[in-house]
Coordinates of C-alpha atoms (C1' of nucleotides) in Angstrom, one line a residue:
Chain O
X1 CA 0.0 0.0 0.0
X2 CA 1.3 3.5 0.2
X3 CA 2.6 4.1 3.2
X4 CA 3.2 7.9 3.0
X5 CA 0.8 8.6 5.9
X6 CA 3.3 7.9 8.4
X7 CA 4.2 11.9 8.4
X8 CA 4.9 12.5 12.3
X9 CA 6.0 15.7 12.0
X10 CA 6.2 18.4 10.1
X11 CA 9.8 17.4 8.4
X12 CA 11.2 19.5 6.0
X13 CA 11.0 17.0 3.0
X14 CA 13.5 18.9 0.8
X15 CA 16.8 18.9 2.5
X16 CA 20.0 16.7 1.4
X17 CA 17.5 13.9 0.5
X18 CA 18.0 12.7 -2.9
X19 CA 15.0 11.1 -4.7
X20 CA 17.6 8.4 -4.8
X21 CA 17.3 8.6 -0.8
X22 CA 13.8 8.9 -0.9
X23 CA 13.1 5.9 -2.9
X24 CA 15.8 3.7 -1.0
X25 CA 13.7 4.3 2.5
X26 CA 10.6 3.5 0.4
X27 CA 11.4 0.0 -0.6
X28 CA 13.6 -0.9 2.3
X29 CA 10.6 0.3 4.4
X30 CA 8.4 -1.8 1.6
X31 CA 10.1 -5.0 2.6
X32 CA 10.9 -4.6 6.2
X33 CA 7.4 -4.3 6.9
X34 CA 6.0 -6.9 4.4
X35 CA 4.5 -4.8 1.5
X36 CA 6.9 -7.1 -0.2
X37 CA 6.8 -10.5 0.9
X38 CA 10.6 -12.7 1.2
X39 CA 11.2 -14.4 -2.3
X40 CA 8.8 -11.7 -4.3
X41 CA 10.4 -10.8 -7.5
X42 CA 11.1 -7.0 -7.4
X43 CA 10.6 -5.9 -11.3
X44 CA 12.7 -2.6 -12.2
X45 CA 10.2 -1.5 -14.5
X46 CA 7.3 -2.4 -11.7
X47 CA 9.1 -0.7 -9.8
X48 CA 9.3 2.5 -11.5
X49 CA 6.2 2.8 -12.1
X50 CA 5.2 2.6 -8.4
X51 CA 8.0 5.2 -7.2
X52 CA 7.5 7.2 -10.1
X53 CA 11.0 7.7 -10.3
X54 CA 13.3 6.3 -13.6
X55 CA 14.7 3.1 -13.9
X56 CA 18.4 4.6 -13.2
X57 CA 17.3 5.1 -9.9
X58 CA 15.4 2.0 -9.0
X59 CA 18.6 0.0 -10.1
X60 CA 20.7 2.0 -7.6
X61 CA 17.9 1.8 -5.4
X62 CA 18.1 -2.2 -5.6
X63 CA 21.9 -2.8 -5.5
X64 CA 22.3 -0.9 -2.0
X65 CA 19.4 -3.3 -0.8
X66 CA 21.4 -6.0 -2.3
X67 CA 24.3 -5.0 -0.6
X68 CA 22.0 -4.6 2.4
X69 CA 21.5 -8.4 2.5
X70 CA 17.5 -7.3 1.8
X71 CA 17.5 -8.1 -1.8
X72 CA 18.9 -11.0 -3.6
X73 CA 20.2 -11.3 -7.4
X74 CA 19.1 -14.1 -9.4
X75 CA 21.5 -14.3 -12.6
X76 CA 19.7 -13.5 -15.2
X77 CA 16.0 -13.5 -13.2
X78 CA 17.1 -10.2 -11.3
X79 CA 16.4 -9.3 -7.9
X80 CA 14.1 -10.8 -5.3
X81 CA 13.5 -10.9 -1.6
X82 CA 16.1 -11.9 0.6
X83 CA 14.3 -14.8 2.6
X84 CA 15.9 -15.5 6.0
X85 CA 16.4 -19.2 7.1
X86 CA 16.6 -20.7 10.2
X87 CA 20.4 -20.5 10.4
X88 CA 20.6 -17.3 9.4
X89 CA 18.4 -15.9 11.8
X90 CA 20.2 -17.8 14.6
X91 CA 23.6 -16.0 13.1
X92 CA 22.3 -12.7 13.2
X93 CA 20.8 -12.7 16.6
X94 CA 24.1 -14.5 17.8
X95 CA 26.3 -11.1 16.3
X96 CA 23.7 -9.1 18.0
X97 CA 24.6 -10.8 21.3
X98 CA 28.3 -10.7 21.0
X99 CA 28.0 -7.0 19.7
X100 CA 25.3 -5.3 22.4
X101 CA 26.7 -7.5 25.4
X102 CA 29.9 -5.8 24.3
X103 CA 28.3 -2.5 24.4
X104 CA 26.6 -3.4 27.5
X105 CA 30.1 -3.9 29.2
X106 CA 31.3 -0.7 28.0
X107 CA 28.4 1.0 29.6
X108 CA 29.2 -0.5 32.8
X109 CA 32.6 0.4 32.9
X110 CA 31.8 4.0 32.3
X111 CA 29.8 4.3 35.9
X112 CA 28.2 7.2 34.3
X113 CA 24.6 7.2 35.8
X114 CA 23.1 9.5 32.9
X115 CA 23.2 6.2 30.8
X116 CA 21.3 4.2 32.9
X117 CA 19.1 7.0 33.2
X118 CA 18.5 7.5 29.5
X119 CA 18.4 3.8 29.3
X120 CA 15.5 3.9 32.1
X121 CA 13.7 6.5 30.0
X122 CA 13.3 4.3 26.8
X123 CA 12.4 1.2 28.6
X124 CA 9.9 3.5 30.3
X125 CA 8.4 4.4 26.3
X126 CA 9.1 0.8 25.9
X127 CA 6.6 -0.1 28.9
X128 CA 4.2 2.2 27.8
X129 CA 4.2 1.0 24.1
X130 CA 3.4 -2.2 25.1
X131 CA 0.5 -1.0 27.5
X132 CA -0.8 0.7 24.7
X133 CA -0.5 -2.0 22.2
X134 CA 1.5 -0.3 20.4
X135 CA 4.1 -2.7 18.5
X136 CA 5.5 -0.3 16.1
X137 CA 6.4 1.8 19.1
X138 CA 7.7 -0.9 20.9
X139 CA 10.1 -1.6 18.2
X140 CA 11.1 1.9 17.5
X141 CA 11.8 2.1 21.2
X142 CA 13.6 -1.1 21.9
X143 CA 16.0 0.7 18.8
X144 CA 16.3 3.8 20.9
X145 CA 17.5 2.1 24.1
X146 CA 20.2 -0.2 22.0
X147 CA 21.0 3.3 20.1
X148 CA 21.7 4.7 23.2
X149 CA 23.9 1.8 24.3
X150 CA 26.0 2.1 21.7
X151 CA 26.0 5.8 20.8
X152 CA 26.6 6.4 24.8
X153 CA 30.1 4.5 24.6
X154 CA 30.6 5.9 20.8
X155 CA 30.4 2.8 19.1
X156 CA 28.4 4.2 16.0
X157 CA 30.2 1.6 13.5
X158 CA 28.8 -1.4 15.6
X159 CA 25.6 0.4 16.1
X160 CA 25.2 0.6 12.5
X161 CA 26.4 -3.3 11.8
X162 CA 23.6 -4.5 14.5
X163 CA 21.3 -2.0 12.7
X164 CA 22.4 -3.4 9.5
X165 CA 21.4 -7.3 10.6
X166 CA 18.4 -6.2 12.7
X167 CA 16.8 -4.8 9.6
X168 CA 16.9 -8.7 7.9
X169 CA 14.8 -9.7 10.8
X170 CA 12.3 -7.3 11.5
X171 CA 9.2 -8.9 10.9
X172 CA 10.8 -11.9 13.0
X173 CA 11.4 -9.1 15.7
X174 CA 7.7 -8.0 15.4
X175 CA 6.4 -11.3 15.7
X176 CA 8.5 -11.9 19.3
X177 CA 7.1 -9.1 20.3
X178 CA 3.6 -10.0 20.3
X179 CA 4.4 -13.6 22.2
X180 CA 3.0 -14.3 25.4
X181 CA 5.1 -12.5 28.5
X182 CA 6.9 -10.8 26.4
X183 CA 5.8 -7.7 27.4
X184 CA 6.6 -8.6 30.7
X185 CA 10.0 -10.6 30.3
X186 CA 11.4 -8.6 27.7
X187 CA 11.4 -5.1 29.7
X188 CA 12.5 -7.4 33.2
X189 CA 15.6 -8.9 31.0
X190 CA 16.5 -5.1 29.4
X191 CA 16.2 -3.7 33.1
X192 CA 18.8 -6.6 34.4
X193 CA 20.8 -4.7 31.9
X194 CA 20.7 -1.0 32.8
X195 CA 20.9 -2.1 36.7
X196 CA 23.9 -3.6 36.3
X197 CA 25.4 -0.5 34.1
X198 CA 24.1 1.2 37.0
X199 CA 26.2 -0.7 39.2
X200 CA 29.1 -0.6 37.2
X201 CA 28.9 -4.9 36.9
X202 CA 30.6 -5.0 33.4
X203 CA 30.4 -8.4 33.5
X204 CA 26.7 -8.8 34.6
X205 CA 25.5 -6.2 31.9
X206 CA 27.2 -8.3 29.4
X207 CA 25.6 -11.6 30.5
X208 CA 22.3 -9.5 30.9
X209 CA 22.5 -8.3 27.3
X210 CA 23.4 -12.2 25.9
X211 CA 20.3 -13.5 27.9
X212 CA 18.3 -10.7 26.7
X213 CA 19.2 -11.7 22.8
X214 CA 19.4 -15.5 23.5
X215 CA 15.7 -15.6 24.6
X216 CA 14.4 -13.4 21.8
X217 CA 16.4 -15.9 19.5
X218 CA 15.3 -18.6 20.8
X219 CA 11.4 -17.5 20.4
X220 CA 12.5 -16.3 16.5
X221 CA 13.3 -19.6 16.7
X222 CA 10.1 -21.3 17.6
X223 CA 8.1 -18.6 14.9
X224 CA 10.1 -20.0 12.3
X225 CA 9.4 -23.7 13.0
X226 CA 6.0 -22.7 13.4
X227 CA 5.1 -20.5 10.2
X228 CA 8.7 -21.8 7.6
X229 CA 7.6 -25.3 7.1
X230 CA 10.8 -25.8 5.0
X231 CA 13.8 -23.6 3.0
Chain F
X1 CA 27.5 -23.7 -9.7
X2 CA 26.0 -24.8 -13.2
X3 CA 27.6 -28.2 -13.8
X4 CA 25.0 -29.5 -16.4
X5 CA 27.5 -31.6 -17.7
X6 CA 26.3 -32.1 -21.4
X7 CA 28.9 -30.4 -24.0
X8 CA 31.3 -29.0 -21.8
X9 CA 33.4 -29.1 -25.0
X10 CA 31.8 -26.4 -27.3
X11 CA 30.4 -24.5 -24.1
X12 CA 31.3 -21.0 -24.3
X13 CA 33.2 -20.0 -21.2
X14 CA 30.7 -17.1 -20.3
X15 CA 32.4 -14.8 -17.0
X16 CA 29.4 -15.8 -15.0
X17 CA 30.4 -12.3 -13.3
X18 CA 28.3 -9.3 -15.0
X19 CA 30.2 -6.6 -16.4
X20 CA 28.5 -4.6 -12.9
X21 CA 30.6 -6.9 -11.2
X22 CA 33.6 -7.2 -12.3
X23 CA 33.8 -3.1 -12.0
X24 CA 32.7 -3.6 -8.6
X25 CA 35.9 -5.5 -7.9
X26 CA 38.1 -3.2 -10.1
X27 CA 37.2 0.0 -8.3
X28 CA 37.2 -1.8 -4.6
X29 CA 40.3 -3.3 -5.4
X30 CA 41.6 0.4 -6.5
X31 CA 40.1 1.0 -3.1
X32 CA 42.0 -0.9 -1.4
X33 CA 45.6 -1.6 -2.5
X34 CA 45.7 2.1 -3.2
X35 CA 45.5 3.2 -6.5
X36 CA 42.6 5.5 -5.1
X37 CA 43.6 7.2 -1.8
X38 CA 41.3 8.7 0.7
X39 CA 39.6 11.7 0.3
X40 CA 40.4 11.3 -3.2
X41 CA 36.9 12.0 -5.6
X42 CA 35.7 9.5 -7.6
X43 CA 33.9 11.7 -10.6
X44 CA 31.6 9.0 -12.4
X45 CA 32.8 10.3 -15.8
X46 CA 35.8 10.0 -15.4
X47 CA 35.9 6.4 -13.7
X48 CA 33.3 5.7 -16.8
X49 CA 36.5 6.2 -19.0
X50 CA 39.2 4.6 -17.3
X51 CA 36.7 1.6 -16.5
X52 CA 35.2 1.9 -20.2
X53 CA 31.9 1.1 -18.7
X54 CA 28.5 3.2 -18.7
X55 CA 27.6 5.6 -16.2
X56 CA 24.8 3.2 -15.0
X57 CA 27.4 0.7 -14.2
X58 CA 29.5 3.1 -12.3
X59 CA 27.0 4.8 -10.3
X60 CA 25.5 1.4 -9.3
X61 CA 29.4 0.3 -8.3
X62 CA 29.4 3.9 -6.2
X63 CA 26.4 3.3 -4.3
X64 CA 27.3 -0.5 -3.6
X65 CA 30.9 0.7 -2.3
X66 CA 29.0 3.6 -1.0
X67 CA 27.1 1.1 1.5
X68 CA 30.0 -0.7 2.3
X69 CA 31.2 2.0 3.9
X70 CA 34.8 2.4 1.5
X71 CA 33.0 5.4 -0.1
X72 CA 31.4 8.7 1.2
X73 CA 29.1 10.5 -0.4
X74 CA 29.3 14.3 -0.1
X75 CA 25.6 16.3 -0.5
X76 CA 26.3 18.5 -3.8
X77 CA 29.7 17.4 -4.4
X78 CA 29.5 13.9 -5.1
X79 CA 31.4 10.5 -3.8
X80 CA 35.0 10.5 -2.2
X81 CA 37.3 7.6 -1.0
X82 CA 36.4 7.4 2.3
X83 CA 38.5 8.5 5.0
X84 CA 39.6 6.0 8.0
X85 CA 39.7 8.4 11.4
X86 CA 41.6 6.8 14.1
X87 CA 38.6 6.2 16.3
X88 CA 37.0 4.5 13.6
X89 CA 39.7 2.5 12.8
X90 CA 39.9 1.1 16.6
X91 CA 36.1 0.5 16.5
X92 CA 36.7 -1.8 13.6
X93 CA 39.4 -3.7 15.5
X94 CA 37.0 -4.0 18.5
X95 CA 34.4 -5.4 16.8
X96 CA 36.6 -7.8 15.0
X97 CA 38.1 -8.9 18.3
X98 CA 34.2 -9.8 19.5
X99 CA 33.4 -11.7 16.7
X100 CA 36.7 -13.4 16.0
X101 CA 36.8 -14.2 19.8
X102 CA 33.5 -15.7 19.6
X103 CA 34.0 -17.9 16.7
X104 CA 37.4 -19.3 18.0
X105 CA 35.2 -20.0 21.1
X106 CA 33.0 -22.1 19.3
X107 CA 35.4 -23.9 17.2
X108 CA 37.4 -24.4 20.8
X109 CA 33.5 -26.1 21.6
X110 CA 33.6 -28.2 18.6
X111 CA 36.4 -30.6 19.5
X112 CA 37.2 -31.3 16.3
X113 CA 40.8 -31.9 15.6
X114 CA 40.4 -31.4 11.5
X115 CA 39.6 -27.5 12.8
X116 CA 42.9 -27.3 14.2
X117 CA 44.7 -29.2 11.7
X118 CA 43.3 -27.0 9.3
X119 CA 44.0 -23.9 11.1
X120 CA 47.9 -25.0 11.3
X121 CA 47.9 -25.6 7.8
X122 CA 47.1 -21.7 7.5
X123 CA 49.4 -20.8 9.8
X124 CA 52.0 -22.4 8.3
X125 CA 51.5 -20.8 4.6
X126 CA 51.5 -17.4 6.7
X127 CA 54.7 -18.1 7.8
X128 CA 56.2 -19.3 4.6
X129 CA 55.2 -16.1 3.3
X130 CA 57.0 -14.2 5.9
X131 CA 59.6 -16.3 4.9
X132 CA 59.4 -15.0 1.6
X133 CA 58.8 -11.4 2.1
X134 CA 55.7 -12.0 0.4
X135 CA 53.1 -9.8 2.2
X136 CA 50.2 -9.9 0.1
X137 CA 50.6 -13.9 0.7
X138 CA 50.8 -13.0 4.4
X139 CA 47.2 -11.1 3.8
X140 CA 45.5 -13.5 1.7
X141 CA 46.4 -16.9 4.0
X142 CA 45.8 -14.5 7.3
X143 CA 42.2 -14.0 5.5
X144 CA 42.0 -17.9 4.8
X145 CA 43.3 -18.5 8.3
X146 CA 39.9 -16.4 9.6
X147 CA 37.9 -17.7 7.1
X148 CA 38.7 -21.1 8.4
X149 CA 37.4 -20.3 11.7
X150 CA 34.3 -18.8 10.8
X151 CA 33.3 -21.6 8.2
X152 CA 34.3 -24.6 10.1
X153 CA 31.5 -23.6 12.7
X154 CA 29.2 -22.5 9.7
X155 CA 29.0 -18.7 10.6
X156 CA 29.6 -17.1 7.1
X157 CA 26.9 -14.2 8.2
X158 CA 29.8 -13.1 11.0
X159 CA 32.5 -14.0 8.7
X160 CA 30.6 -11.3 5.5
X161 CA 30.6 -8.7 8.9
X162 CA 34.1 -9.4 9.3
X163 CA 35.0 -9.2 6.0
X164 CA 33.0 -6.0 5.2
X165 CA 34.6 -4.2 7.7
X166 CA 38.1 -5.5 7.2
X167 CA 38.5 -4.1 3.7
X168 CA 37.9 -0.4 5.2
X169 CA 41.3 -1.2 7.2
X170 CA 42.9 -2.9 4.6
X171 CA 46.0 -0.2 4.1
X172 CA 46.3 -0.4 8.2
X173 CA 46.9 -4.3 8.0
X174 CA 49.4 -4.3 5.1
X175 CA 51.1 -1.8 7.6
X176 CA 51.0 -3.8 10.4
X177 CA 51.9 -6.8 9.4
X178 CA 55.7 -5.1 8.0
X179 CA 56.2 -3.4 11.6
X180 CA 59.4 -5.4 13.7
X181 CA 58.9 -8.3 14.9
X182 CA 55.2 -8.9 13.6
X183 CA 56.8 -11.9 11.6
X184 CA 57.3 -13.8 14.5
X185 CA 54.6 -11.9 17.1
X186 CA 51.6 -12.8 14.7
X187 CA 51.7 -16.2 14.2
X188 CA 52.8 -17.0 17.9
X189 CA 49.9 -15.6 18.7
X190 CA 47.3 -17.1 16.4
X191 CA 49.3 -20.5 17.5
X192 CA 47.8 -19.8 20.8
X193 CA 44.4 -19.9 19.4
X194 CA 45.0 -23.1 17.6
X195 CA 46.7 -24.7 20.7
X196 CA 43.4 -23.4 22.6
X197 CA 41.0 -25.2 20.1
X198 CA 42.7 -28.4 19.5
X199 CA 42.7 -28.3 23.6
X200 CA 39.4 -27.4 23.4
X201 CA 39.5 -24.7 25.6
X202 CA 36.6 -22.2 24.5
X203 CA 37.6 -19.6 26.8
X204 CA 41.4 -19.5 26.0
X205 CA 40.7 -19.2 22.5
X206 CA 38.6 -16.3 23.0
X207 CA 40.9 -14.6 24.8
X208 CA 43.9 -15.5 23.0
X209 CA 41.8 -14.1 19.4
X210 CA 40.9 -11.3 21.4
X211 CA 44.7 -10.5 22.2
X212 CA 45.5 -11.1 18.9
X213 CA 43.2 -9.0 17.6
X214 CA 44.0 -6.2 20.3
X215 CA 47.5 -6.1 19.7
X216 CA 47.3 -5.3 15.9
X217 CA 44.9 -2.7 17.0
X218 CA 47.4 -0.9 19.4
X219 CA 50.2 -1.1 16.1
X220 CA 47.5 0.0 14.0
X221 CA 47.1 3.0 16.6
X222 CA 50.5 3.6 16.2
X223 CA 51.4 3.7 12.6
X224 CA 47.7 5.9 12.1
X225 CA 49.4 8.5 14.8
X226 CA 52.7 8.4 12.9
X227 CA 51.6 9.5 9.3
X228 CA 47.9 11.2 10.2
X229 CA 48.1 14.4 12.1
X230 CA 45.1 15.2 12.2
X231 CA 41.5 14.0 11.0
Chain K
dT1 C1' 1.8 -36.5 -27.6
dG2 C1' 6.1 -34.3 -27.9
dG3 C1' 9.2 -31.3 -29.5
dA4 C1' 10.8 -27.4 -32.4
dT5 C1' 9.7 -22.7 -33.1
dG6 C1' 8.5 -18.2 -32.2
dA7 C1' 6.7 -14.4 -29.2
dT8 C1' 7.0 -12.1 -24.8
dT9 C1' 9.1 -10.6 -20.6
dT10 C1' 12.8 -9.0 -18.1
dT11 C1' 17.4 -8.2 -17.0
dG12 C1' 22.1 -6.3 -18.4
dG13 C1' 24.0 -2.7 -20.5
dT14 C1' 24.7 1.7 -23.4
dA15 C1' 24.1 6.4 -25.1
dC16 C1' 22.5 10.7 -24.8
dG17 C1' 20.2 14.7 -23.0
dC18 C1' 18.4 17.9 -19.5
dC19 C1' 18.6 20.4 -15.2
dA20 C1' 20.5 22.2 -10.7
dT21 C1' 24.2 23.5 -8.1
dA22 C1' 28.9 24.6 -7.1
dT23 C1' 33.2 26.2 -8.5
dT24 C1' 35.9 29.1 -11.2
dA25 C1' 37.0 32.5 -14.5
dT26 C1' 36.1 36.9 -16.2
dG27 C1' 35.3 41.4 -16.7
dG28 C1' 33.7 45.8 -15.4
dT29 C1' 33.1 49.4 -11.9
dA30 C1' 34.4 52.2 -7.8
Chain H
dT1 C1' 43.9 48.0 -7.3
dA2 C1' 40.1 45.9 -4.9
dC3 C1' 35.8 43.9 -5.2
dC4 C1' 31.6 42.3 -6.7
dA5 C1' 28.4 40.6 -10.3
dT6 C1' 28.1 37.6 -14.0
dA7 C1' 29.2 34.0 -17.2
dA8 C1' 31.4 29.6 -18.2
dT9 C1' 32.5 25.1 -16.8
dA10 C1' 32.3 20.8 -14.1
dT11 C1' 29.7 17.5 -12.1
dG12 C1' 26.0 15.1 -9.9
dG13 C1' 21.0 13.9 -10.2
dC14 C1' 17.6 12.2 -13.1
dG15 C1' 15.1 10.7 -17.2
dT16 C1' 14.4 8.4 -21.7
dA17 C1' 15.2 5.5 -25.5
dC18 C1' 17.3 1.7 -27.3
dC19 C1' 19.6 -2.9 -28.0
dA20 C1' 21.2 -7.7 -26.8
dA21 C1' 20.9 -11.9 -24.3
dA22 C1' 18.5 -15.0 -21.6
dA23 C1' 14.4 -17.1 -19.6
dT24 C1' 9.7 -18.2 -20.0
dC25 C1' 5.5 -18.9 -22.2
dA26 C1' 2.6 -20.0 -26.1
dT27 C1' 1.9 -22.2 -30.4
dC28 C1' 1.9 -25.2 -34.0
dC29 C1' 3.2 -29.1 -36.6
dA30 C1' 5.0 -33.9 -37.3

DNA sequence: TGGATGATTTTGGTACGCCATATTATGGTA
DNA sequence: TACCATAATATGGCGTACCAAAATCATCCA
């Protein structure tokens, strides 16, 4: 569907972004939240007629998502959906442990109470998202408080690799979400993590953070058996 | 790949790589060995005449280099080589030290003697290319020994990460690997994360790629502060 | 029925043109 | 001479048209 009602604020739509910028956010976004379904073809000339843009940029467009890890080349049958297997899934979620426990311990080690704080503050949102039933918030949230983790101890370029994977399993993200506890659990494991920032426990934060990503793995997991008969 | 084994004879050897991709690896390849330095611009008609491509082709190539993080894209002045600051460079070597730490962890876990054996036989073409002065041997088998260790526990999403990430310090390692001493330093080192593995010991070999890892860091460090002033 | 043949679709690739902006000459005036 | 307005150039951003090769689908004939 178009999408283009999601205008929160009043952004100014003109600066620095290139159309080329513009379309890449509008596929990526297209995917990620399952306009486009894992093994759909993606058609340049489809394509261009639905962004409205020319087939130059729709190529560019579909070789960043490519090297994205979102979109997959055929030879000769051209670009599809990445579709995320089992393994894969597994693999991603296990970088995501290694990374944010690193993070995690970094925090720690700072004993800088303002991170725990602004940690506190987005598992607050987080909280209230979920009261609220709202799963998009949750997940924009849940972002915030690993952004903060990262961007708190300057780790931007591992913040952007664990952005990078998470994108690949968003709609597995948004489906742990919505399982049972989780609301409850999740939140309780992410607060193991900011109280032992707070107490400086390096160790303990990193632990906290691993749990935290093992058990939403491990419920990816049991969605994929449960919906991916086979690859 | 296609092994349709009919009339191999009168086949025509067709470069299964499309033209797109074979300037991919020319202009990375540029990238990294040199040819191109950083901060260097990269105007597309001119890299359409020295490659003899199309513009298409090259601004695809610039976009896919572009998300890989080896080129930087400047609003109304167009792409760059991009520039390695030391901060980032050390963020790279961090997260390289996670991720290698945690798959020389799991190959510790795996018991498996053929890891190890394999490993050595790595480790030994590194050091006949010492031996031989030749350093882009020393690269490539260092690569292969690293491959090795992500692929024997099946984690080529970490090892693509690794990989990724390790072409933006390409120059560095070349540099590293000539300083005093590395000759013999390196591969004593990594022969501590064999010896871990083939003992079995998951936490050694974690520690001991960590260390490894850490220590070309701090020469890296050191030759950035020697020929960069300033960012 | 089965296979050769042709039409269609789609990607891979090229060439060219237009516009907007940024930089650099350039030239004229105070 | 100093300085500022303007023109020329360079370059990226974007679009269109076209062609070739490959895959797929439809068709028709032995």
């Amino acid at each position: 569907m178009n999408d283009d009602g999601l205008s929160t604020a009043i952004r100014v739509e003109r600066p620095a972004k290139t159309l080329r910028e513009l379309a890449l956010d509008k596929v990526r976004e297209a995917i990620v939240n399952g306009y486009f379904r894992p093994g759909d073809r993606l058609v340049e000339r489809d394509l261009c007629a639905q962004l409205g843009v020319s087939r130059t940029i729709v190529r560019e467009v579909l070789r960043h998502l490519e090297s994205e890890g979102l979109v997959a080349n055929l030879p000769n049958k051209g670009p599809i959906v990445a579709q995320l297997n089992h393994d894969e899934a597994k693999q991603i979620y296990e970088i995501r442990a290694a990374l944010e426990g690193m993070a995690a311990r970094l925090c720690a080690e700072q004993n800088n109470p303002a991170i725990a704080d602004a940690l506190d503050k987005s598992l607050e949102d987080i909280r209230q998202s979920y009261r609220g039933k709202d799963m998009a918030g949750v997940l924009a949230h849940t972002s915030s408080f690993y952004q903060t983790l990262f961007s708190s101890v300057d780790r931007h370029v591992a913040w952007g690799v664990v952005n990078l994977l998470t994108v690949r399993i968003n709609h597995l993200r948004s489906m742990t979400i919505k399982t049972r506890d989780r609301d409850v659990q999740g939140p309780a494991q992410m607060a193991r993590i900011v109280d032992a920032i707070r107490r400086g426990d390096g160790e303990g934060a990193y632990r906290a953070a691993m749990e935290h990503v093992a058990s939403a793995s491990a419920i990816a997991q049991a969605v994929l058996s449960d919906r991916q008969p086979a690859d």
